[in-house]
Amino acid sequence: MTLWTTTSSPVGDLLLVGEREATRFALTSLSMPGQRNAPGIRSDWVHDPEPFADVVRQLTAYFAGRLTRFSLDLVPGGTPAQQEVWRALEEIPYGTTTTYGALAARLGIPRGGVQALGATIGANPLLLVRPCHRVIGADGTMRGYAAGVERKIHLLTHEGALQPTLI
């Protein structure tokens, strides 16, 4: 059974989607308003905030600066190749960034495959939990965040990977 709820955060209301099977509950999606390819709430989904209590607790701790790595039961989703890339995202330490090229090299993806790598990162259904916001351009630019570059900058500043800018 597919369940959903929302929770507020400094980057907007987050849509949480999960699957319950018998006694197991796992998160399948975490998306932000306006996110490219974000799921919409479907009529056959059930609104039930209770199973998401631990997800919300960990998100609250993350945004309060008390959590640097999520520990949640996740539904892997995607193809085996996508899963490999998404697992690699989970290994990028809090407060750091890597480049698309460096991530491709680490995964053994040839130089010509970096664009496909970017598409796979962009298809990540679990923003924040799989920290795709930590992947930046080789020149330090903030590229391709499905929920918007402003949010990517906000998250990296929150984690201390970027210095706040004065406006």
mmCIF file of C-alpha atoms in Angstrom:
data_model
loop_
_atom_site.group_PDB
_atom_site.id
_atom_site.type_symbol
_atom_site.label_atom_id
_atom_site.label_comp_id
_atom_site.label_asym_id
_atom_site.label_seq_id
_atom_site.Cartn_x
_atom_site.Cartn_y
_atom_site.Cartn_z
ATOM 1 C CA MET A 1 0.000 0.000 0.000
ATOM 2 C CA THR A 2 1.315 3.426 -0.940
ATOM 3 C CA LEU A 3 1.160 6.034 1.808
ATOM 4 C CA TRP A 4 1.965 9.745 1.753
ATOM 5 C CA THR A 5 2.267 12.795 3.924
ATOM 6 C CA THR A 6 3.877 16.200 3.826
ATOM 7 C CA THR A 7 6.169 17.945 6.255
ATOM 8 C CA SER A 8 7.397 21.517 6.317
ATOM 9 C CA SER A 9 11.075 22.357 5.969
ATOM 10 C CA PRO A 10 13.306 25.369 5.318
ATOM 11 C CA VAL A 11 13.243 24.484 1.590
ATOM 12 C CA GLY A 12 9.447 24.180 1.379
ATOM 13 C CA ASP A 13 6.893 21.504 2.084
ATOM 14 C CA LEU A 14 8.310 18.060 1.400
ATOM 15 C CA LEU A 15 6.154 15.291 -0.065
ATOM 16 C CA LEU A 16 6.994 11.942 1.513
ATOM 17 C CA VAL A 17 5.823 8.725 -0.138
ATOM 18 C CA GLY A 18 6.316 5.237 1.221
ATOM 19 C CA GLU A 19 5.272 1.615 0.885
ATOM 20 C CA ARG A 20 3.840 -0.517 3.661
ATOM 21 C CA GLU A 21 4.001 -4.284 3.299
ATOM 22 C CA ALA A 22 2.894 -6.309 6.343
ATOM 23 C CA THR A 23 5.092 -4.981 9.187
ATOM 24 C CA ARG A 24 7.665 -3.234 6.973
ATOM 25 C CA PHE A 25 7.513 0.420 5.942
ATOM 26 C CA ALA A 26 10.004 1.962 3.513
ATOM 27 C CA LEU A 27 10.397 5.405 1.980
ATOM 28 C CA THR A 28 10.099 5.486 -1.815
ATOM 29 C CA SER A 29 10.172 9.213 -2.561
ATOM 30 C CA LEU A 30 11.043 12.543 -0.971
ATOM 31 C CA SER A 31 10.324 15.523 -3.206
ATOM 32 C CA MET A 32 10.068 19.304 -3.036
ATOM 33 C CA PRO A 33 7.554 21.761 -4.513
ATOM 34 C CA GLY A 34 8.227 22.467 -8.172
ATOM 35 C CA GLN A 35 10.713 19.628 -8.446
ATOM 36 C CA ARG A 36 11.264 18.288 -11.939
ATOM 37 C CA ASN A 37 9.729 14.781 -12.293
ATOM 38 C CA ALA A 38 8.283 14.848 -8.765
ATOM 39 C CA PRO A 39 5.372 12.506 -8.189
ATOM 40 C CA GLY A 40 1.920 13.939 -7.746
ATOM 41 C CA ILE A 41 -0.396 12.588 -5.079
ATOM 42 C CA ARG A 42 -2.469 9.826 -6.626
ATOM 43 C CA SER A 43 -6.052 8.949 -5.743
ATOM 44 C CA ASP A 44 -5.102 5.389 -4.745
ATOM 45 C CA TRP A 45 -2.519 6.577 -2.199
ATOM 46 C CA VAL A 46 -3.495 6.785 1.463
ATOM 47 C CA HIS A 47 -2.674 9.860 3.541
ATOM 48 C CA ASP A 48 -1.162 8.562 6.793
ATOM 49 C CA PRO A 49 1.502 10.619 8.618
ATOM 50 C CA GLU A 50 2.173 8.020 11.358
ATOM 51 C CA PRO A 51 4.533 5.678 9.440
ATOM 52 C CA PHE A 52 6.660 8.698 8.462
ATOM 53 C CA ALA A 53 7.399 9.745 12.076
ATOM 54 C CA ASP A 54 11.041 8.588 11.931
ATOM 55 C CA VAL A 55 11.550 10.220 8.517
ATOM 56 C CA VAL A 56 10.193 13.519 9.869
ATOM 57 C CA ARG A 57 12.307 13.188 13.036
ATOM 58 C CA GLN A 58 15.480 12.684 10.965
ATOM 59 C CA LEU A 59 14.624 15.536 8.578
ATOM 60 C CA THR A 60 14.025 17.837 11.557
ATOM 61 C CA ALA A 61 17.395 16.833 13.029
ATOM 62 C CA TYR A 62 19.101 17.361 9.637
ATOM 63 C CA PHE A 63 17.703 20.876 9.251
ATOM 64 C CA ALA A 64 18.610 21.657 12.881
ATOM 65 C CA GLY A 65 22.228 20.681 12.129
ATOM 66 C CA ARG A 66 22.140 17.599 14.406
ATOM 67 C CA LEU A 67 22.069 14.869 11.720
ATOM 68 C CA THR A 68 24.629 14.402 8.964
ATOM 69 C CA ARG A 69 23.574 11.013 7.591
ATOM 70 C CA PHE A 70 20.113 9.538 7.213
ATOM 71 C CA SER A 71 19.349 6.029 8.403
ATOM 72 C CA LEU A 72 16.054 5.042 6.829
ATOM 73 C CA ASP A 73 14.534 1.962 5.262
ATOM 74 C CA LEU A 74 14.349 2.780 1.544
ATOM 75 C CA VAL A 75 12.810 1.114 -1.489
ATOM 76 C CA PRO A 76 15.720 1.031 -3.948
ATOM 77 C CA GLY A 77 13.669 1.779 -7.082
ATOM 78 C CA GLY A 78 15.255 2.378 -10.465
ATOM 79 C CA THR A 79 17.408 0.158 -12.612
ATOM 80 C CA PRO A 80 20.527 -1.599 -11.292
ATOM 81 C CA ALA A 81 22.675 1.095 -12.960
ATOM 82 C CA GLN A 82 20.634 3.881 -11.339
ATOM 83 C CA GLN A 83 20.848 2.150 -7.971
ATOM 84 C CA GLU A 84 24.638 2.027 -8.251
ATOM 85 C CA VAL A 85 24.812 5.779 -8.881
ATOM 86 C CA TRP A 86 22.313 6.552 -6.118
ATOM 87 C CA ARG A 87 24.271 4.419 -3.610
ATOM 88 C CA ALA A 88 27.388 6.404 -4.560
ATOM 89 C CA LEU A 89 25.520 9.629 -3.737
ATOM 90 C CA GLU A 90 24.926 8.329 -0.226
ATOM 91 C CA GLU A 91 28.708 8.049 0.233
ATOM 92 C CA ILE A 92 29.391 11.756 -0.400
ATOM 93 C CA PRO A 93 30.095 13.086 3.095
ATOM 94 C CA TYR A 94 27.981 15.796 4.685
ATOM 95 C CA GLY A 95 29.541 19.231 4.268
ATOM 96 C CA THR A 96 31.476 18.271 1.119
ATOM 97 C CA THR A 97 30.913 18.282 -2.610
ATOM 98 C CA THR A 98 32.173 16.280 -5.532
ATOM 99 C CA THR A 99 32.008 16.889 -9.256
ATOM 100 C CA TYR A 100 30.112 14.987 -11.888
ATOM 101 C CA GLY A 101 33.456 14.012 -13.460
ATOM 102 C CA ALA A 102 34.937 12.778 -10.175
ATOM 103 C CA LEU A 103 31.821 10.747 -9.445
ATOM 104 C CA ALA A 104 31.910 9.272 -12.960
ATOM 105 C CA ALA A 105 35.574 8.319 -12.517
ATOM 106 C CA ARG A 106 34.832 6.701 -9.167
ATOM 107 C CA LEU A 107 32.074 4.645 -10.760
ATOM 108 C CA GLY A 108 34.169 3.731 -13.830
ATOM 109 C CA ILE A 109 31.934 5.698 -16.186
ATOM 110 C CA PRO A 110 33.816 6.918 -19.276
ATOM 111 C CA ARG A 111 34.095 10.635 -19.948
ATOM 112 C CA GLY A 112 31.385 10.416 -22.602
ATOM 113 C CA GLY A 113 28.961 9.051 -20.017
ATOM 114 C CA VAL A 114 29.002 12.063 -17.709
ATOM 115 C CA GLN A 115 25.850 13.522 -19.275
ATOM 116 C CA ALA A 116 23.995 10.221 -18.709
ATOM 117 C CA LEU A 117 25.314 10.236 -15.142
ATOM 118 C CA GLY A 118 23.792 13.699 -14.691
ATOM 119 C CA ALA A 119 20.437 12.418 -15.964
ATOM 120 C CA THR A 120 20.585 9.510 -13.513
ATOM 121 C CA ILE A 121 21.375 11.868 -10.650
ATOM 122 C CA GLY A 122 18.472 14.083 -11.776
ATOM 123 C CA ALA A 123 16.125 11.085 -11.592
ATOM 124 C CA ASN A 124 16.952 10.513 -7.902
ATOM 125 C CA PRO A 125 13.560 10.022 -6.190
ATOM 126 C CA LEU A 126 14.927 10.608 -2.679
ATOM 127 C CA LEU A 127 16.261 14.153 -2.472
ATOM 128 C CA LEU A 128 18.183 14.970 0.717
ATOM 129 C CA VAL A 129 18.319 11.295 1.747
ATOM 130 C CA ARG A 130 20.440 10.535 -1.325
ATOM 131 C CA PRO A 131 22.325 13.834 -1.358
ATOM 132 C CA CYS A 132 22.487 14.634 -5.069
ATOM 133 C CA HIS A 133 22.775 18.310 -4.085
ATOM 134 C CA ARG A 134 26.421 17.575 -3.203
ATOM 135 C CA VAL A 135 27.369 17.032 -6.871
ATOM 136 C CA ILE A 136 28.511 20.230 -8.614
ATOM 137 C CA GLY A 137 30.169 21.275 -11.862
ATOM 138 C CA ALA A 138 33.938 20.925 -12.272
ATOM 139 C CA ASP A 139 34.227 24.716 -12.263
ATOM 140 C CA GLY A 140 32.350 24.961 -8.970
ATOM 141 C CA THR A 141 29.047 25.975 -10.504
ATOM 142 C CA MET A 142 25.750 24.763 -9.134
ATOM 143 C CA ARG A 143 24.290 22.673 -11.904
ATOM 144 C CA GLY A 144 21.202 20.623 -12.442
ATOM 145 C CA TYR A 145 19.293 20.231 -9.208
ATOM 146 C CA ALA A 146 15.789 18.906 -9.896
ATOM 147 C CA ALA A 147 14.339 21.074 -7.110
ATOM 148 C CA GLY A 148 16.108 24.223 -8.312
ATOM 149 C CA VAL A 149 19.594 25.658 -7.967
ATOM 150 C CA GLU A 150 18.465 28.022 -5.180
ATOM 151 C CA ARG A 151 17.600 25.022 -3.006
ATOM 152 C CA LYS A 152 20.886 23.325 -3.872
ATOM 153 C CA ILE A 153 22.751 26.435 -2.714
ATOM 154 C CA HIS A 154 20.625 26.578 0.444
ATOM 155 C CA LEU A 155 21.370 22.931 1.303
ATOM 156 C CA LEU A 156 25.105 23.216 0.637
ATOM 157 C CA THR A 157 25.272 26.416 2.696
ATOM 158 C CA HIS A 158 23.341 24.691 5.498
ATOM 159 C CA GLU A 159 25.865 21.834 5.453
ATOM 160 C CA GLY A 160 28.838 24.219 5.445
ATOM 161 C CA ALA A 161 30.029 23.209 1.966
ATOM 162 C CA LEU A 162 29.404 26.776 0.745
ATOM 163 C CA GLN A 163 29.891 30.037 2.510
ATOM 164 C CA PRO A 164 26.792 32.240 2.851
ATOM 165 C CA THR A 165 26.766 35.166 0.468
ATOM 166 C CA LEU A 166 25.947 38.667 1.592
ATOM 167 C CA ILE A 167 23.385 40.456 -0.529
#
